CSV table of C-alpha atoms and ligand atoms in Angstrom, one decimal:
chain,number,residue,atom,x,y,z
A,1,UNK,CA,-5.3,-18.8,-19.6
A,2,UNK,CA,-1.9,-17.1,-18.9
A,3,UNK,CA,-0.1,-15.8,-16.1
A,4,UNK,CA,3.4,-14.1,-15.9
A,5,UNK,CA,4.3,-13.0,-12.7
A,6,UNK,CA,6.5,-9.5,-13.7
A,7,UNK,CA,8.0,-8.4,-10.3
A,8,UNK,CA,11.7,-9.4,-10.7
A,9,UNK,CA,11.7,-11.6,-7.4
A,10,UNK,CA,9.3,-12.8,-4.9
A,11,UNK,CA,9.1,-9.9,-2.7
A,12,UNK,CA,7.0,-7.0,-2.6
A,13,UNK,CA,8.1,-4.8,-4.5
A,14,UNK,CA,7.3,-3.5,-8.1
A,15,UNK,CA,3.9,-5.2,-8.2
A,16,UNK,CA,2.7,-5.9,-11.7
A,17,UNK,CA,1.3,-9.2,-13.4
A,18,UNK,CA,0.1,-10.2,-16.5
A,19,UNK,CA,-3.2,-12.3,-17.6
A,20,UNK,CA,-4.2,-13.3,-20.5
A,21,UNK,CA,-8.1,-14.5,-20.6
A,22,UNK,CA,-9.6,-15.2,-23.6
A,23,UNK,CA,-8.5,-12.9,-26.4
A,24,UNK,CA,-7.9,-10.6,-23.7
A,25,UNK,CA,-4.4,-9.2,-22.9
A,26,UNK,CA,-4.3,-7.7,-19.3
A,27,UNK,CA,-2.1,-6.1,-16.5
A,28,UNK,CA,-3.0,-5.7,-13.1
A,29,UNK,CA,-0.9,-3.4,-11.3
A,30,UNK,CA,1.9,-1.0,-12.0
A,31,UNK,CA,4.4,-0.4,-9.0
A,32,UNK,CA,7.5,0.8,-8.4
A,33,UNK,CA,10.1,-1.1,-6.1
A,34,UNK,CA,10.4,0.5,-2.7
A,35,UNK,CA,14.0,0.4,-2.3
A,36,UNK,CA,15.5,-0.5,-5.8
A,37,UNK,CA,16.6,2.2,-8.1
A,38,UNK,CA,17.0,2.6,-11.7
A,39,UNK,CA,15.7,-0.3,-14.0
A,40,UNK,CA,15.4,-2.7,-11.0
A,41,UNK,CA,12.4,0.2,-9.7
A,42,UNK,CA,10.7,-1.1,-12.8
A,43,UNK,CA,8.4,-4.5,-13.0
A,44,UNK,CA,10.2,-6.8,-15.5
A,45,UNK,CA,7.9,-5.2,-18.6
A,46,UNK,CA,10.4,-6.6,-20.6
A,47,UNK,CA,8.6,-10.2,-20.4
A,48,UNK,CA,5.7,-8.7,-21.9
A,49,UNK,CA,7.5,-8.8,-24.8
A,50,UNK,CA,5.7,-7.7,-27.7
A,51,UNK,CA,2.0,-8.5,-26.7
A,52,UNK,CA,0.1,-5.2,-26.9
A,53,UNK,CA,-2.1,-4.9,-23.9
A,54,UNK,CA,-6.0,-4.5,-24.0
A,55,UNK,CA,-6.4,-2.8,-20.5
A,56,UNK,CA,-4.7,-2.8,-17.6
A,57,UNK,CA,-6.3,-2.4,-14.5
A,58,UNK,CA,-5.2,-0.6,-10.7
A,59,UNK,CA,-5.9,-2.6,-7.5
A,60,UNK,CA,-5.0,0.7,-5.7
A,61,UNK,CA,-2.8,3.8,-5.5
A,62,UNK,CA,0.5,2.9,-3.3
A,63,UNK,CA,3.5,3.2,-5.1
A,64,UNK,CA,4.1,-0.3,-5.2
A,65,UNK,CA,1.0,-0.8,-7.3
A,66,UNK,CA,0.5,2.3,-9.3
A,67,UNK,CA,4.1,3.9,-8.8
A,68,UNK,CA,4.9,2.9,-12.7
A,69,UNK,CA,2.2,3.2,-14.5
A,70,UNK,CA,2.6,6.0,-16.8
A,71,UNK,CA,5.8,4.0,-18.2
A,72,UNK,CA,3.4,1.2,-19.0
A,73,UNK,CA,1.2,3.6,-20.3
A,74,UNK,CA,3.9,5.0,-22.9
A,75,UNK,CA,4.8,1.6,-23.6
A,76,UNK,CA,1.3,0.4,-24.5
A,77,UNK,CA,-0.1,3.7,-25.4
A,78,UNK,CA,-3.6,1.7,-26.5
A,79,UNK,CA,-4.5,-0.1,-23.4
A,80,UNK,CA,-7.2,1.2,-21.7
A,81,UNK,CA,-6.7,2.1,-17.6
A,82,UNK,CA,-9.2,1.4,-15.0
A,83,UNK,CA,-9.4,2.1,-11.3
A,84,UNK,CA,-11.6,3.3,-8.5
A,85,UNK,CA,-11.9,7.2,-8.6
A,86,UNK,CA,-10.8,7.7,-5.3
A,87,UNK,CA,-7.7,5.8,-6.3
A,88,UNK,CA,-7.8,8.3,-9.1
A,89,UNK,CA,-7.7,11.1,-7.2
A,90,UNK,CA,-5.0,10.0,-4.9
A,91,UNK,CA,-2.5,8.0,-7.5
A,92,UNK,CA,-2.1,11.3,-9.4
A,93,UNK,CA,-0.8,13.1,-6.2
A,94,UNK,CA,1.3,10.0,-5.5
A,95,UNK,CA,2.6,10.2,-9.0
A,96,UNK,CA,3.3,14.0,-9.2
A,97,UNK,CA,5.0,13.3,-6.0
A,98,UNK,CA,7.5,10.4,-7.3
A,99,UNK,CA,8.2,13.3,-10.6
A,100,UNK,CA,10.0,15.6,-7.5
A,101,UNK,CA,11.6,12.6,-5.3
A,102,UNK,CA,12.8,11.0,-8.6
A,103,UNK,CA,14.1,14.6,-9.9
A,104,UNK,CA,16.1,14.9,-7.0
A,105,UNK,CA,17.2,11.7,-6.7
A,106,UNK,CA,18.9,12.0,-10.3
A,107,UNK,CA,21.5,14.7,-8.6
A,108,UNK,CA,22.0,13.0,-6.0
A,109,UNK,CA,22.8,9.3,-6.5
A,110,UNK,CA,23.3,10.2,-10.2
A,111,UNK,CA,20.1,7.9,-11.4
A,112,UNK,CA,20.8,9.3,-14.8
A,113,UNK,CA,17.5,7.5,-16.0
A,114,UNK,CA,15.3,9.5,-13.6
A,115,UNK,CA,12.7,11.0,-13.5
A,116,UNK,CA,11.1,7.8,-15.1
A,117,UNK,CA,8.3,9.9,-16.3
A,118,UNK,CA,7.8,14.0,-16.2
A,119,UNK,CA,4.6,15.8,-14.7
A,120,UNK,CA,3.5,16.5,-17.7
A,121,UNK,CA,3.2,12.5,-18.7
A,122,UNK,CA,1.8,12.4,-15.2
A,123,UNK,CA,-1.0,14.9,-15.8
A,124,UNK,CA,-1.9,13.3,-19.3
A,125,UNK,CA,-1.7,10.2,-17.9
A,126,UNK,CA,-4.4,10.9,-15.9
A,127,UNK,CA,-6.7,12.6,-18.7
A,128,UNK,CA,-6.6,8.9,-19.9
A,129,UNK,CA,-7.6,6.9,-16.9
A,130,UNK,CA,-11.1,5.3,-16.7
A,131,UNK,CA,-12.7,5.8,-13.2
A,132,UNK,CA,-15.3,3.2,-11.9
A,133,UNK,CA,-17.2,2.5,-9.1
A,134,UNK,CA,-17.6,-0.6,-6.8
A,135,UNK,CA,-19.6,-3.5,-7.5
A,136,UNK,CA,-20.4,-2.9,-11.0
A,137,UNK,CA,-19.8,-5.1,-14.4
A,138,UNK,CA,-17.2,-3.7,-16.9
A,139,UNK,CA,-16.2,-4.8,-20.5
A,140,UNK,CA,-12.4,-4.1,-21.3
A,141,UNK,CA,-13.5,-1.0,-23.6
A,142,UNK,CA,-15.2,0.4,-20.9
A,143,UNK,CA,-18.7,0.0,-21.0
A,144,UNK,CA,-21.1,-0.8,-18.5
A,145,UNK,CA,-21.2,-5.2,-19.2
A,146,UNK,CA,-25.2,-5.8,-20.3
A,147,UNK,CA,-27.0,-9.2,-19.8
A,148,UNK,CA,-25.8,-10.1,-23.6
A,149,UNK,CA,-22.2,-10.0,-22.7
A,150,UNK,CA,-22.1,-12.9,-21.3
A,151,UNK,CA,-18.9,-13.9,-23.8
A,152,UNK,CA,-17.2,-11.2,-23.1
A,153,UNK,CA,-14.3,-10.6,-20.8
A,154,UNK,CA,-15.7,-8.4,-17.4
A,155,UNK,CA,-13.9,-6.8,-14.7
A,156,UNK,CA,-15.4,-5.6,-11.3
A,157,UNK,CA,-14.5,-4.0,-8.5
A,158,UNK,CA,-14.6,-4.9,-4.8
A,159,UNK,CA,-13.8,-3.0,-1.9
A,160,UNK,CA,-10.7,-4.1,-0.3
A,161,UNK,CA,-10.9,-2.2,3.1
A,162,UNK,CA,-6.9,-1.4,3.0
A,163,UNK,CA,-6.8,2.0,1.9
A,164,UNK,CA,-9.3,4.8,0.4
A,165,UNK,CA,-10.4,3.5,-2.9
A,166,UNK,CA,-8.3,0.1,-2.7
A,167,UNK,CA,-10.2,-2.5,-4.3
A,168,UNK,CA,-10.0,-6.6,-5.7
A,169,UNK,CA,-10.8,-7.7,-9.0
A,170,UNK,CA,-12.8,-9.8,-10.5
A,171,UNK,CA,-12.3,-10.9,-13.8
A,172,UNK,CA,-15.3,-13.1,-15.7
A,173,UNK,CA,-14.6,-14.8,-19.3
A,174,UNK,CA,-16.9,-16.9,-20.8
A,175,UNK,CA,-15.6,-20.2,-18.9
A,176,UNK,CA,-14.2,-19.0,-15.5
A,177,UNK,CA,-13.7,-16.3,-12.7
A,178,UNK,CA,-10.6,-15.0,-11.7
A,179,UNK,CA,-10.5,-12.7,-9.1
A,180,UNK,CA,-7.2,-10.9,-7.7
A,181,UNK,CA,-7.4,-9.7,-4.3
A,182,UNK,CA,-5.2,-7.0,-4.3
A,183,UNK,CA,-3.8,-5.4,-0.9
A,184,UNK,CA,-6.4,-6.5,1.6
A,185,UNK,CA,-7.8,-6.0,5.1
A,186,UNK,CA,-10.6,-8.2,6.5
A,187,UNK,CA,-10.9,-6.5,9.9
A,188,UNK,CA,-11.8,-2.7,10.1
A,189,UNK,CA,-9.1,-0.7,10.8
A,190,UNK,CA,-9.5,2.9,12.6
A,191,UNK,CA,-11.1,4.6,9.4
A,192,UNK,CA,-11.5,2.0,6.7
A,193,UNK,CA,-14.2,-0.6,6.8
A,194,UNK,CA,-12.9,-4.5,6.5
A,195,UNK,CA,-13.3,-5.5,2.8
A,196,UNK,CA,-16.2,-6.5,0.7
A,197,UNK,CA,-15.0,-9.1,-1.2
A,198,UNK,CA,-16.8,-11.4,-3.3
A,199,UNK,CA,-18.4,-15.0,-2.0
A,200,UNK,CA,-19.7,-16.2,-5.0
A,201,UNK,CA,-17.6,-19.3,-7.2
A,202,UNK,CA,-14.0,-18.2,-8.0
A,203,UNK,CA,-12.1,-20.3,-10.0
A,204,UNK,CA,-8.5,-18.5,-9.4
A,205,UNK,CA,-7.6,-16.7,-6.8
A,206,UNK,CA,-4.3,-14.5,-6.8
A,207,UNK,CA,-3.9,-13.8,-3.7
A,208,UNK,CA,-1.5,-11.1,-1.4
A,209,UNK,CA,0.7,-12.7,1.5
A,210,UNK,CA,2.0,-10.1,3.0
A,211,UNK,CA,1.6,-11.4,6.9
A,212,UNK,CA,2.2,-15.2,6.0
A,213,UNK,CA,5.1,-14.7,8.2
A,214,UNK,CA,3.7,-13.4,11.0
A,215,UNK,CA,0.6,-14.9,13.0
A,216,UNK,CA,-1.6,-13.3,14.9
A,217,UNK,CA,-0.5,-12.8,18.9
A,218,UNK,CA,-2.8,-14.6,20.9
A,219,UNK,CA,-5.1,-12.1,22.3
A,220,UNK,CA,-4.3,-9.1,20.1
A,221,UNK,CA,-7.8,-7.3,19.7
A,222,UNK,CA,-7.2,-4.0,17.9
A,223,UNK,CA,-8.9,-2.1,20.3
A,224,UNK,CA,-6.5,-3.2,23.0
A,225,UNK,CA,-3.5,-2.5,20.7
A,226,UNK,CA,-5.3,1.2,20.5
A,227,UNK,CA,-5.1,1.7,23.8
A,228,UNK,CA,-0.8,0.0,24.2
A,229,UNK,CA,-0.3,3.1,21.5
A,230,UNK,CA,-2.5,5.7,24.0
A,231,UNK,CA,-0.4,4.4,26.7
A,232,UNK,CA,3.0,4.2,25.3
A,233,UNK,CA,2.4,8.2,23.8
A,234,UNK,CA,1.7,9.2,27.5
A,235,UNK,CA,4.7,7.3,28.9
A,236,UNK,CA,7.0,8.9,25.9
A,237,UNK,CA,6.0,12.1,26.8
A,238,UNK,CA,6.7,11.6,30.7
A,239,UNK,CA,10.6,10.1,29.5
A,240,UNK,CA,10.7,14.2,28.1
A,241,UNK,CA,11.3,13.3,25.0
A,242,UNK,CA,9.1,13.4,21.3
A,243,UNK,CA,7.7,10.5,19.4
A,244,UNK,CA,8.5,9.5,15.6
A,245,UNK,CA,6.3,7.5,14.1
A,246,UNK,CA,7.1,6.3,10.4
A,247,UNK,CA,3.9,5.7,8.5
A,248,UNK,CA,2.9,5.7,5.1
A,249,UNK,CA,1.5,9.2,3.4
A,250,UNK,CA,-1.7,7.2,2.2
A,251,UNK,CA,-3.0,5.1,4.4
A,252,UNK,CA,-1.2,5.0,7.7
A,253,UNK,CA,-1.2,8.9,8.4
A,254,UNK,CA,-5.0,8.8,8.1
A,255,UNK,CA,-5.6,6.0,10.9
A,256,UNK,CA,-3.2,7.2,13.3
A,257,UNK,CA,-4.8,11.1,12.7
A,258,UNK,CA,-8.5,9.4,13.4
A,259,UNK,CA,-7.2,7.1,16.5
A,260,UNK,CA,-5.4,10.5,17.8
A,261,UNK,CA,-9.2,11.9,17.3
A,262,UNK,CA,-10.6,8.9,19.2
A,263,UNK,CA,-8.1,9.3,22.1
A,264,UNK,CA,-8.9,12.4,22.7
A,265,UNK,CA,-12.5,11.9,22.7
A,266,UNK,CA,-12.1,9.2,25.2
A,267,UNK,CA,-9.9,11.2,27.2
A,268,UNK,CA,-7.1,8.9,27.0
A,269,UNK,CA,-4.8,11.6,25.4
A,270,UNK,CA,-4.9,15.4,25.8
A,271,UNK,CA,-3.9,18.0,23.3
A,272,UNK,CA,-0.4,18.0,22.0
A,273,UNK,CA,1.1,19.0,18.3
A,274,UNK,CA,1.1,16.2,15.8
A,275,UNK,CA,2.9,16.8,12.7
A,276,UNK,CA,2.6,15.1,9.1
A,277,UNK,CA,4.3,15.5,6.1
A,278,UNK,CA,3.2,17.7,2.5
A,279,UNK,CA,2.2,14.5,0.7
A,280,UNK,CA,0.2,13.3,4.0
A,281,UNK,CA,-1.6,16.1,4.2
A,282,UNK,CA,-2.7,16.1,0.6
A,283,UNK,CA,-3.8,12.4,0.9
A,284,UNK,CA,-5.5,13.3,4.1
A,285,UNK,CA,-7.9,16.1,2.3
A,286,UNK,CA,-8.8,13.6,-0.2
A,287,UNK,CA,-9.8,11.4,2.3
A,288,UNK,CA,-11.8,14.4,4.1
A,289,UNK,CA,-13.2,15.3,0.7
A,290,UNK,CA,-14.5,12.1,-0.1
A,291,UNK,CA,-15.2,10.8,3.8
A,292,UNK,CA,-19.2,10.7,3.2
A,293,UNK,CA,-18.8,9.3,-0.5
A,294,UNK,CA,-16.9,6.3,0.5
A,295,UNK,CA,-17.4,3.2,2.7
A,296,UNK,CA,-15.6,3.7,5.9
A,297,UNK,CA,-16.1,4.1,9.6
A,298,UNK,CA,-16.6,7.8,11.4
A,299,UNK,CA,-17.7,9.2,7.8
A,300,UNK,CA,-18.7,13.0,9.8
A,301,UNK,CA,-14.5,13.4,11.1
A,302,UNK,CA,-12.5,15.8,9.2
A,303,UNK,CA,-9.1,15.0,10.2
A,304,UNK,CA,-7.6,18.1,8.7
A,305,UNK,CA,-9.8,20.1,10.5
A,306,UNK,CA,-10.6,18.2,14.0
A,307,UNK,CA,-6.9,16.6,14.6
A,308,UNK,CA,-5.3,19.7,13.0
A,309,UNK,CA,-1.7,18.3,12.5
A,310,UNK,CA,1.1,20.9,11.3
A,311,UNK,CA,2.8,20.3,8.2
A,312,UNK,CA,6.4,19.6,7.5
A,313,UNK,CA,8.1,19.6,4.1
A,314,UNK,CA,11.2,18.8,2.3
A,315,UNK,CA,12.3,22.5,3.3
A,316,UNK,CA,11.4,23.0,6.6
A,317,UNK,CA,12.0,19.2,7.8
A,318,UNK,CA,15.4,20.7,8.2
A,319,UNK,CA,15.2,23.2,11.1
A,320,UNK,CA,12.3,21.2,12.6
A,321,UNK,CA,13.7,20.6,16.3
A,322,UNK,CA,12.6,17.2,18.1
A,323,UNK,CA,10.5,19.2,20.7
A,324,UNK,CA,9.1,17.3,23.9
A,325,UNK,CA,5.8,16.2,24.1
A,326,UNK,CA,5.1,16.3,20.4
A,327,UNK,CA,4.6,13.6,18.3
A,328,UNK,CA,5.7,13.6,14.4
A,329,UNK,CA,4.2,11.0,12.3
A,330,UNK,CA,6.0,11.1,8.9
A,331,UNK,CA,6.6,9.4,5.7
A,332,UNK,CA,8.2,7.3,4.2
A,333,UNK,CA,7.0,4.4,6.3
A,334,UNK,CA,9.8,2.5,5.5
A,335,UNK,CA,12.3,5.2,6.4
A,336,UNK,CA,13.8,5.3,3.1
A,337,UNK,CA,17.0,7.7,3.0
A,338,UNK,CA,16.0,11.5,2.5
A,339,UNK,CA,12.5,11.6,3.0
A,340,UNK,CA,11.0,13.2,5.9
A,341,UNK,CA,11.0,10.0,8.7
A,342,UNK,CA,14.3,9.3,7.7
A,343,UNK,CA,16.1,12.8,8.0
A,344,UNK,CA,13.9,13.2,11.1
A,345,UNK,CA,15.2,9.7,12.6
A,346,UNK,CA,18.7,10.8,12.4
A,347,UNK,CA,17.9,14.0,14.9
A,348,UNK,CA,16.1,11.5,17.5
A,349,UNK,CA,17.6,8.2,18.1
A,350,UNK,CA,21.0,8.8,19.8
A,351,UNK,CA,18.8,10.4,22.4
A,352,UNK,CA,17.4,8.1,25.2
A,353,UNK,CA,14.2,10.9,26.1
A,354,UNK,CA,12.8,10.4,22.4
A,355,UNK,CA,10.8,7.3,21.2
A,356,UNK,CA,10.3,5.7,18.1
A,357,UNK,CA,6.7,3.4,17.7
A,358,UNK,CA,6.9,1.6,14.6
A,359,UNK,CA,2.8,0.9,13.7
A,360,UNK,CA,2.8,-1.3,10.4
A,361,UNK,CA,4.4,-3.3,8.0
A,362,UNK,CA,7.9,-2.2,6.7
A,363,UNK,CA,10.2,-4.2,4.6
A,364,UNK,CA,13.2,-6.1,6.9
A,365,UNK,CA,16.3,-4.4,4.6
A,366,UNK,CA,14.7,-0.9,4.4
A,367,UNK,CA,16.4,1.7,7.2
A,368,UNK,CA,12.8,0.8,9.3
A,369,UNK,CA,12.9,-2.2,9.3
A,370,UNK,CA,16.8,-2.5,10.7
A,371,UNK,CA,16.2,0.1,13.0
A,372,UNK,CA,13.4,-2.1,14.9
A,373,UNK,CA,15.4,-4.9,15.2
A,374,UNK,CA,18.7,-2.8,16.4
A,375,UNK,CA,19.1,-2.8,20.1
A,376,UNK,CA,19.8,0.0,22.6
A,377,UNK,CA,23.5,0.7,22.2
A,378,UNK,CA,24.5,-0.9,19.0
A,379,UNK,CA,25.3,1.1,15.6
A,380,UNK,CA,23.2,1.9,12.5
A,381,UNK,CA,23.4,3.9,9.4
A,382,UNK,CA,20.0,5.0,8.1
A,383,UNK,CA,21.4,7.0,5.5
A,384,UNK,CA,24.2,5.4,3.6
A,385,UNK,CA,25.5,9.3,3.0
A,386,UNK,CA,25.6,10.0,6.4
A,387,UNK,CA,27.4,8.4,9.6
A,388,UNK,CA,26.6,5.8,11.8
A,389,UNK,CA,25.2,6.4,15.2
A,390,UNK,CA,24.6,4.8,18.6
A,391,UNK,CA,20.8,3.9,18.6
A,392,UNK,CA,19.8,5.4,22.5
A,393,UNK,CA,16.1,6.2,21.9
A,394,UNK,CA,13.2,3.9,23.4
A,395,UNK,CA,11.7,2.0,20.6
A,396,UNK,CA,8.0,0.2,20.9
A,397,UNK,CA,6.6,-1.6,17.8
A,398,UNK,CA,2.3,-2.0,17.5
A,399,UNK,CA,0.2,-4.1,15.2
A,400,UNK,CA,-2.1,-1.8,13.0
A,401,UNK,CA,-1.3,-3.4,9.6
A,402,UNK,CA,-3.4,-2.3,6.4
A,403,UNK,CA,-2.9,-5.9,5.4
A,404,UNK,CA,-4.9,-9.0,6.3
A,405,UNK,CA,-4.1,-11.6,9.0
A,406,UNK,CA,-2.7,-14.5,7.8
A,407,UNK,CA,-5.5,-16.5,9.4
A,408,UNK,CA,-8.0,-14.7,7.7
A,409,UNK,CA,-6.6,-15.0,3.8
A,410,UNK,CA,-6.6,-18.2,4.6
A,411,UNK,CA,-10.1,-18.5,5.7
A,412,UNK,CA,-11.3,-16.5,2.8
A,413,UNK,CA,-9.4,-19.1,0.8
A,414,UNK,CA,-11.2,-21.9,2.5
A,415,UNK,CA,-14.6,-20.2,2.2
A,416,UNK,CA,-14.7,-19.5,-1.5
A,417,UNK,CA,-12.2,-22.7,-2.4
A,418,UNK,CA,-11.2,-21.8,-5.5
A,419,UNK,CA,-9.5,-24.3,-8.0
A,420,UNK,CA,-5.9,-22.9,-7.9
A,421,UNK,CA,-4.5,-20.1,-5.7
A,422,UNK,CA,-1.8,-17.7,-7.2
A,423,UNK,CA,0.3,-16.4,-4.4
A,424,UNK,CA,1.8,-12.6,-5.1
A,425,UNK,CA,3.0,-9.6,-2.9
A,426,UNK,CA,4.9,-11.5,-0.3
A,427,UNK,CA,8.4,-12.3,1.0
A,428,UNK,CA,9.4,-16.0,0.2
A,429,UNK,CA,8.9,-16.7,3.9
A,430,UNK,CA,5.6,-15.3,3.8
A,431,UNK,CA,4.5,-17.2,0.0
A,432,UNK,CA,6.0,-20.6,1.7
A,433,UNK,CA,3.9,-20.6,4.4
A,434,UNK,CA,0.6,-19.4,2.9
A,435,UNK,CA,1.6,-22.2,0.2
A,436,UNK,CA,1.9,-25.0,2.8
A,437,UNK,CA,-1.0,-24.0,4.7
A,438,UNK,CA,-3.3,-24.0,1.9
A,439,UNK,CA,-1.8,-27.5,0.7
A,440,UNK,CA,-2.8,-28.8,3.9
A,441,UNK,CA,-6.5,-26.9,4.3
A,442,UNK,CA,-7.6,-27.1,0.6
A,443,UNK,CA,-6.1,-30.6,-0.4
A,444,UNK,CA,-8.1,-30.7,-3.5
A,445,UNK,CA,-6.6,-27.2,-5.1
A,446,UNK,CA,-3.5,-26.1,-6.6
A,447,UNK,CA,-1.3,-23.4,-5.1
A,448,UNK,CA,1.4,-21.6,-7.2
A,449,UNK,CA,4.1,-19.7,-5.8
A,450,UNK,CA,4.8,-18.2,-9.7
A,451,UNK,CA,8.2,-17.6,-10.6
A,452,UNK,CA,9.1,-14.0,-11.7
A,453,UNK,CA,9.1,-13.6,-15.3
A,454,UNK,CA,7.7,-17.6,-16.0
A,455,UNK,CA,4.5,-17.8,-18.2
A,456,UNK,CA,2.4,-20.0,-17.3
A,457,UNK,CA,-0.7,-21.7,-18.1
A,458,UNK,CA,-3.4,-21.9,-15.5
B,1,LIG,ZN1,-1.0,-1.3,-0.8
B,2,LIG,ZN1,1.6,-3.5,-1.7
């Protein structure tokens, strides 16, 4: 089996991986880098050289996994594209939103390559996707695998518990099994149920490492963390300010709304206005529409109706005042310049009455990552086109990750005990901790941190 890491660095960037299994040439995911621009936002597709892909398999619809799919499809018009139907619905919303963002960036930063694809291409791409249910073996030509299909390569999606529609992908060849975790969460979240991953023999595991450099604090529980968040919101309102929570439009927004719903039901919090972004509201609609069809917790909860958030968009954010006693759960999660959370943050960080709460992953070099590490009184420039500001607001961090703890990743690897483990989707320190720990815990296994762009024989 051949493997090429198509990310440009060891990082959580534009995730994409090439696999050659028997005679099948496949790519797993086709992400867009959350921070880089232009060519650097794309995976290193040049490393594919003139290989003709048979199939492209998508783990889920976060930007860093699906964001450049129309570009890859343009380069590989004959490759079949597979994902779960929920990922397809969300992915389509995300890609159209991305065209709008890139069109704006073309003017703002003079990115002449942008948009990398058009609305028409995003639409045509959607028409060509094949949607697959969880836990069904499918051949790379899109047929349901029959018992006599022993010597063809098949794939199967397993619920990854990360966000709606997220899946780990099992590939079975004549001689071996390869499992790609995608982004996974092995614990229940407020809406998402824990991953439902295979427990059979796996020869090669391609594993995400997002939280590899963070030990779970002793005594941490999700229930305890939820209570801490509810109390922090009450405190923030007492200071006479509002709360800004930068969140991903997909996943964290819906988990947060569900938490608020629970807090109200348990009388931990009263009623107060909540604001979310336009993209987030579309994705929340998808969660609501699919509530009873998907494997999840709170299957009857209709977030848009019962939590009833107000919606802000690129036009209305300009006039939206930071009002006391309100929560603004706005994307992007990393506070990328020009996004709602970045624009709103610049309105609140100089005021000691206001609060910013961090509830998930943010790249350390992103505006959200930088703000989190800034102490009161220090200056920060959240947008390169805007003046620096002195941070005076209250800040607090919570742990509601949609990614598996490093302890649970190690436990899964030990339970399955693959022959080889390929470590992806992590910053260098995270990958290194996972590599060193797995080398000790699974001495018989080969642990590989794949260098970008290099073809490996597995
Ligand atoms: Zn993800
Ligand atoms: Zn990811």
